[in-house]
Amino acid sequence: MNLPLLHSLTAFVWAEADMLDHGEYAAWLDLWAPGGQYIVPIDPDTTDFDNTLNYANDNDAMRAARVARLVSGESVSTQPMARTVRSVSRLRVLAEQGEVVTLRGAQDLREFRKTGFHQYTADVTWTLLRNGEGWRIQRKVLRLVNATDALAGIGFIV
């Protein structure tokens, strides 16, 4: 096991979760490599994200639009903004090929909005590109364990 690599990746995904929980969306957008994909599939087993229904299948422009909608205050579905706490754990390097690393982990997100408290647990797979001493996200697939159930709200999806 390459512990220095795992430590570097862990620090990166923990920082990502912290940015999202504290509304640092511009910094979060900067974590992405150009052409990066953010995917939240409904079908828990699909790998064909372009031909199946997804909660999100965002490229650069869609992520930027999602963030703009979230912070604009104009979207009823995102107001008031949810308060969230993400815990990321169970990280495991699945593959390392040159400058690309595939990392899988668990995310437990707790959301409070209006009077509702919700929990969303997911398996997350990041495909990360080396960027100097750090990383950029090439692809992130977030598979909610209850994706096929009715979700109380998905304003947290960024």
PDB file of C-alpha atoms in Angstrom:
ATOM      1  CA  MET A   1       0.000   0.000   0.000  1.00  0.00           C
ATOM      2  CA  ASN A   2       1.345   3.407  -1.010  1.00  0.00           C
ATOM      3  CA  LEU A   3       0.574   5.375   2.169  1.00  0.00           C
ATOM      4  CA  PRO A   4       2.014   8.731   0.959  1.00  0.00           C
ATOM      5  CA  LEU A   5      -0.294   8.523  -2.073  1.00  0.00           C
ATOM      6  CA  LEU A   6      -3.299   7.574   0.072  1.00  0.00           C
ATOM      7  CA  HIS A   7      -2.555  10.438   2.483  1.00  0.00           C
ATOM      8  CA  SER A   8      -2.366  12.923  -0.384  1.00  0.00           C
ATOM      9  CA  LEU A   9      -5.647  11.661  -1.881  1.00  0.00           C
ATOM     10  CA  THR A  10      -7.355  11.651   1.508  1.00  0.00           C
ATOM     11  CA  ALA A  11      -6.336  15.245   2.159  1.00  0.00           C
ATOM     12  CA  PHE A  12      -7.717  16.204  -1.254  1.00  0.00           C
ATOM     13  CA  VAL A  13     -11.148  14.580  -0.881  1.00  0.00           C
ATOM     14  CA  TRP A  14     -11.492  15.819   2.706  1.00  0.00           C
ATOM     15  CA  ALA A  15     -10.748  19.348   1.492  1.00  0.00           C
ATOM     16  CA  GLU A  16     -13.342  18.926  -1.255  1.00  0.00           C
ATOM     17  CA  ALA A  17     -15.990  17.860   1.280  1.00  0.00           C
ATOM     18  CA  ASP A  18     -15.080  20.768   3.553  1.00  0.00           C
ATOM     19  CA  MET A  19     -15.378  23.254   0.674  1.00  0.00           C
ATOM     20  CA  LEU A  20     -18.838  21.961  -0.198  1.00  0.00           C
ATOM     21  CA  ASP A  21     -20.059  22.014   3.403  1.00  0.00           C
ATOM     22  CA  HIS A  22     -18.845  25.586   3.851  1.00  0.00           C
ATOM     23  CA  GLY A  23     -20.214  26.931   0.569  1.00  0.00           C
ATOM     24  CA  GLU A  24     -16.838  27.501  -1.081  1.00  0.00           C
ATOM     25  CA  TYR A  25     -18.261  26.640  -4.480  1.00  0.00           C
ATOM     26  CA  ALA A  26     -15.848  28.716  -6.597  1.00  0.00           C
ATOM     27  CA  ALA A  27     -12.923  26.900  -4.987  1.00  0.00           C
ATOM     28  CA  TRP A  28     -14.742  23.600  -5.540  1.00  0.00           C
ATOM     29  CA  LEU A  29     -15.196  24.380  -9.244  1.00  0.00           C
ATOM     30  CA  ASP A  30     -11.447  25.009  -9.442  1.00  0.00           C
ATOM     31  CA  LEU A  31     -10.777  21.449  -8.231  1.00  0.00           C
ATOM     32  CA  TRP A  32     -12.019  20.078 -11.542  1.00  0.00           C
ATOM     33  CA  ALA A  33      -9.899  19.268 -14.572  1.00  0.00           C
ATOM     34  CA  PRO A  34     -11.234  20.749 -17.817  1.00  0.00           C
ATOM     35  CA  GLY A  35     -13.824  18.361 -19.230  1.00  0.00           C
ATOM     36  CA  GLY A  36     -14.371  16.721 -15.832  1.00  0.00           C
ATOM     37  CA  GLN A  37     -17.611  14.810 -15.250  1.00  0.00           C
ATOM     38  CA  TYR A  38     -19.735  14.809 -12.111  1.00  0.00           C
ATOM     39  CA  ILE A  39     -22.262  11.991 -12.139  1.00  0.00           C
ATOM     40  CA  VAL A  40     -25.001  10.994  -9.706  1.00  0.00           C
ATOM     41  CA  PRO A  41     -26.778   8.036 -11.324  1.00  0.00           C
ATOM     42  CA  ILE A  42     -30.239   6.816 -10.388  1.00  0.00           C
ATOM     43  CA  ASP A  43     -29.566   3.216 -11.448  1.00  0.00           C
ATOM     44  CA  PRO A  44     -27.108   1.905  -8.849  1.00  0.00           C
ATOM     45  CA  ASP A  45     -25.520  -0.525 -11.297  1.00  0.00           C
ATOM     46  CA  THR A  46     -25.220   1.497 -14.467  1.00  0.00           C
ATOM     47  CA  THR A  47     -21.942   2.378 -16.075  1.00  0.00           C
ATOM     48  CA  ASP A  48     -23.552   3.854 -19.199  1.00  0.00           C
ATOM     49  CA  PHE A  49     -24.250   7.278 -17.745  1.00  0.00           C
ATOM     50  CA  ASP A  50     -24.965   8.948 -21.088  1.00  0.00           C
ATOM     51  CA  ASN A  51     -27.844   6.589 -21.904  1.00  0.00           C
ATOM     52  CA  THR A  52     -29.482   6.284 -18.482  1.00  0.00           C
ATOM     53  CA  LEU A  53     -31.329   8.690 -16.222  1.00  0.00           C
ATOM     54  CA  ASN A  54     -29.145  10.504 -13.690  1.00  0.00           C
ATOM     55  CA  TYR A  55     -29.704  13.034 -10.937  1.00  0.00           C
ATOM     56  CA  ALA A  56     -26.623  14.758 -12.343  1.00  0.00           C
ATOM     57  CA  ASN A  57     -24.356  14.173 -15.316  1.00  0.00           C
ATOM     58  CA  ASP A  58     -22.523  17.469 -15.341  1.00  0.00           C
ATOM     59  CA  ASN A  59     -19.721  18.759 -17.482  1.00  0.00           C
ATOM     60  CA  ASP A  60     -17.900  22.027 -16.745  1.00  0.00           C
ATOM     61  CA  ALA A  61     -20.784  24.252 -17.885  1.00  0.00           C
ATOM     62  CA  MET A  62     -23.438  22.253 -16.008  1.00  0.00           C
ATOM     63  CA  ARG A  63     -21.440  22.321 -12.750  1.00  0.00           C
ATOM     64  CA  ALA A  64     -21.007  26.073 -13.061  1.00  0.00           C
ATOM     65  CA  ALA A  65     -24.730  26.505 -13.790  1.00  0.00           C
ATOM     66  CA  ARG A  66     -25.657  24.265 -10.840  1.00  0.00           C
ATOM     67  CA  VAL A  67     -23.492  26.355  -8.509  1.00  0.00           C
ATOM     68  CA  ALA A  68     -24.868  29.627  -9.920  1.00  0.00           C
ATOM     69  CA  ARG A  69     -28.434  28.396  -9.360  1.00  0.00           C
ATOM     70  CA  LEU A  70     -27.572  27.243  -5.847  1.00  0.00           C
ATOM     71  CA  VAL A  71     -26.095  30.564  -4.728  1.00  0.00           C
ATOM     72  CA  SER A  72     -28.371  32.920  -6.701  1.00  0.00           C
ATOM     73  CA  GLY A  73     -31.233  32.722  -4.246  1.00  0.00           C
ATOM     74  CA  GLU A  74     -33.630  32.572  -7.193  1.00  0.00           C
ATOM     75  CA  SER A  75     -34.295  28.835  -7.137  1.00  0.00           C
ATOM     76  CA  VAL A  76     -37.078  27.813  -4.758  1.00  0.00           C
ATOM     77  CA  SER A  77     -35.674  24.294  -4.520  1.00  0.00           C
ATOM     78  CA  THR A  78     -32.418  25.591  -3.043  1.00  0.00           C
ATOM     79  CA  GLN A  79     -33.785  28.234  -0.658  1.00  0.00           C
ATOM     80  CA  PRO A  80     -33.092  28.363   2.126  1.00  0.00           C
ATOM     81  CA  MET A  81     -29.775  26.741   1.416  1.00  0.00           C
ATOM     82  CA  ALA A  82     -29.250  23.421   3.108  1.00  0.00           C
ATOM     83  CA  ARG A  83     -26.700  23.139   5.856  1.00  0.00           C
ATOM     84  CA  THR A  84     -24.631  20.025   5.256  1.00  0.00           C
ATOM     85  CA  VAL A  85     -21.917  17.943   6.832  1.00  0.00           C
ATOM     86  CA  ARG A  86     -20.092  15.339   4.777  1.00  0.00           C
ATOM     87  CA  SER A  87     -18.004  12.554   6.262  1.00  0.00           C
ATOM     88  CA  VAL A  88     -15.731  10.786   3.818  1.00  0.00           C
ATOM     89  CA  SER A  89     -14.170   7.484   4.782  1.00  0.00           C
ATOM     90  CA  ARG A  90     -13.215   3.954   3.676  1.00  0.00           C
ATOM     91  CA  LEU A  91     -10.853   5.299   1.021  1.00  0.00           C
ATOM     92  CA  ARG A  92      -9.113   2.794  -1.206  1.00  0.00           C
ATOM     93  CA  VAL A  93      -6.925   3.295  -4.261  1.00  0.00           C
ATOM     94  CA  LEU A  94      -8.381   1.109  -7.006  1.00  0.00           C
ATOM     95  CA  ALA A  95      -5.905   1.960  -9.751  1.00  0.00           C
ATOM     96  CA  GLU A  96      -2.895   4.117 -10.448  1.00  0.00           C
ATOM     97  CA  GLN A  97      -1.788   4.593 -14.030  1.00  0.00           C
ATOM     98  CA  GLY A  98       0.725   7.324 -14.671  1.00  0.00           C
ATOM     99  CA  GLU A  99      -0.827  10.618 -13.626  1.00  0.00           C
ATOM    100  CA  VAL A 100      -4.316   9.158 -13.086  1.00  0.00           C
ATOM    101  CA  VAL A 101      -5.557   7.566  -9.862  1.00  0.00           C
ATOM    102  CA  THR A 102      -8.933   5.965  -9.227  1.00  0.00           C
ATOM    103  CA  LEU A 103     -10.064   6.240  -5.619  1.00  0.00           C
ATOM    104  CA  ARG A 104     -13.206   4.764  -4.033  1.00  0.00           C
ATOM    105  CA  GLY A 105     -14.722   5.690  -0.703  1.00  0.00           C
ATOM    106  CA  ALA A 106     -17.853   6.213   1.306  1.00  0.00           C
ATOM    107  CA  GLN A 107     -19.612   9.509   1.909  1.00  0.00           C
ATOM    108  CA  ASP A 108     -22.199  10.114   4.566  1.00  0.00           C
ATOM    109  CA  LEU A 109     -23.932  13.434   4.031  1.00  0.00           C
ATOM    110  CA  ARG A 110     -26.262  14.945   6.599  1.00  0.00           C
ATOM    111  CA  GLU A 111     -28.469  17.773   5.421  1.00  0.00           C
ATOM    112  CA  PHE A 112     -30.680  20.140   7.339  1.00  0.00           C
ATOM    113  CA  ARG A 113     -33.016  22.407   5.380  1.00  0.00           C
ATOM    114  CA  LYS A 114     -36.088  24.177   6.655  1.00  0.00           C
ATOM    115  CA  THR A 115     -37.356  21.725   9.274  1.00  0.00           C
ATOM    116  CA  GLY A 116     -36.083  18.538   7.673  1.00  0.00           C
ATOM    117  CA  PHE A 117     -33.031  16.534   8.551  1.00  0.00           C
ATOM    118  CA  HIS A 118     -31.911  13.999   5.959  1.00  0.00           C
ATOM    119  CA  GLN A 119     -29.101  11.541   5.560  1.00  0.00           C
ATOM    120  CA  TYR A 120     -27.643  10.475   2.220  1.00  0.00           C
ATOM    121  CA  THR A 121     -25.032   7.736   2.094  1.00  0.00           C
ATOM    122  CA  ALA A 122     -23.105   7.025  -1.055  1.00  0.00           C
ATOM    123  CA  ASP A 123     -20.277   5.105  -2.603  1.00  0.00           C
ATOM    124  CA  VAL A 124     -18.056   7.586  -4.390  1.00  0.00           C
ATOM    125  CA  THR A 125     -15.461   6.925  -7.054  1.00  0.00           C
ATOM    126  CA  TRP A 126     -13.083   9.717  -7.965  1.00  0.00           C
ATOM    127  CA  THR A 127     -10.804   9.668 -10.984  1.00  0.00           C
ATOM    128  CA  LEU A 128      -8.085  12.144 -10.103  1.00  0.00           C
ATOM    129  CA  LEU A 129      -5.312  13.680 -12.178  1.00  0.00           C
ATOM    130  CA  ARG A 130      -2.001  14.763 -10.720  1.00  0.00           C
ATOM    131  CA  ASN A 131      -1.684  18.526 -10.815  1.00  0.00           C
ATOM    132  CA  GLY A 132       1.781  19.424  -9.584  1.00  0.00           C
ATOM    133  CA  GLU A 133       1.750  18.586  -5.882  1.00  0.00           C
ATOM    134  CA  GLY A 134      -2.035  18.276  -5.830  1.00  0.00           C
ATOM    135  CA  TRP A 135      -4.936  16.767  -7.703  1.00  0.00           C
ATOM    136  CA  ARG A 136      -7.758  17.691 -10.067  1.00  0.00           C
ATOM    137  CA  ILE A 137     -11.008  15.798 -10.467  1.00  0.00           C
ATOM    138  CA  GLN A 138     -11.407  14.187 -13.871  1.00  0.00           C
ATOM    139  CA  ARG A 139     -14.517  12.262 -12.913  1.00  0.00           C
ATOM    140  CA  LYS A 140     -16.591  11.790  -9.785  1.00  0.00           C
ATOM    141  CA  VAL A 141     -19.385   9.220  -9.601  1.00  0.00           C
ATOM    142  CA  LEU A 142     -21.551   9.436  -6.497  1.00  0.00           C
ATOM    143  CA  ARG A 143     -23.830   6.403  -6.102  1.00  0.00           C
ATOM    144  CA  LEU A 144     -26.465   7.079  -3.453  1.00  0.00           C
ATOM    145  CA  VAL A 145     -27.452   3.876  -1.661  1.00  0.00           C
ATOM    146  CA  ASN A 146     -31.094   4.976  -1.867  1.00  0.00           C
ATOM    147  CA  ALA A 147     -30.940   6.455  -5.375  1.00  0.00           C
ATOM    148  CA  THR A 148     -33.962   4.481  -6.548  1.00  0.00           C
ATOM    149  CA  ASP A 149     -36.103   5.677  -3.624  1.00  0.00           C
ATOM    150  CA  ALA A 150     -37.922   9.005  -3.438  1.00  0.00           C
ATOM    151  CA  LEU A 151     -35.397  11.546  -2.200  1.00  0.00           C
ATOM    152  CA  ALA A 152     -36.506  14.335   0.098  1.00  0.00           C
ATOM    153  CA  GLY A 153     -34.382  16.908  -1.701  1.00  0.00           C
ATOM    154  CA  ILE A 154     -31.367  16.986  -3.896  1.00  0.00           C
ATOM    155  CA  GLY A 155     -30.341  20.605  -3.608  1.00  0.00           C
ATOM    156  CA  PHE A 156     -27.153  19.326  -1.955  1.00  0.00           C
ATOM    157  CA  ILE A 157     -25.958  17.786  -5.197  1.00  0.00           C
ATOM    158  CA  VAL A 158     -22.851  19.737  -5.970  1.00  0.00           C
TER     159      VAL A 158
END
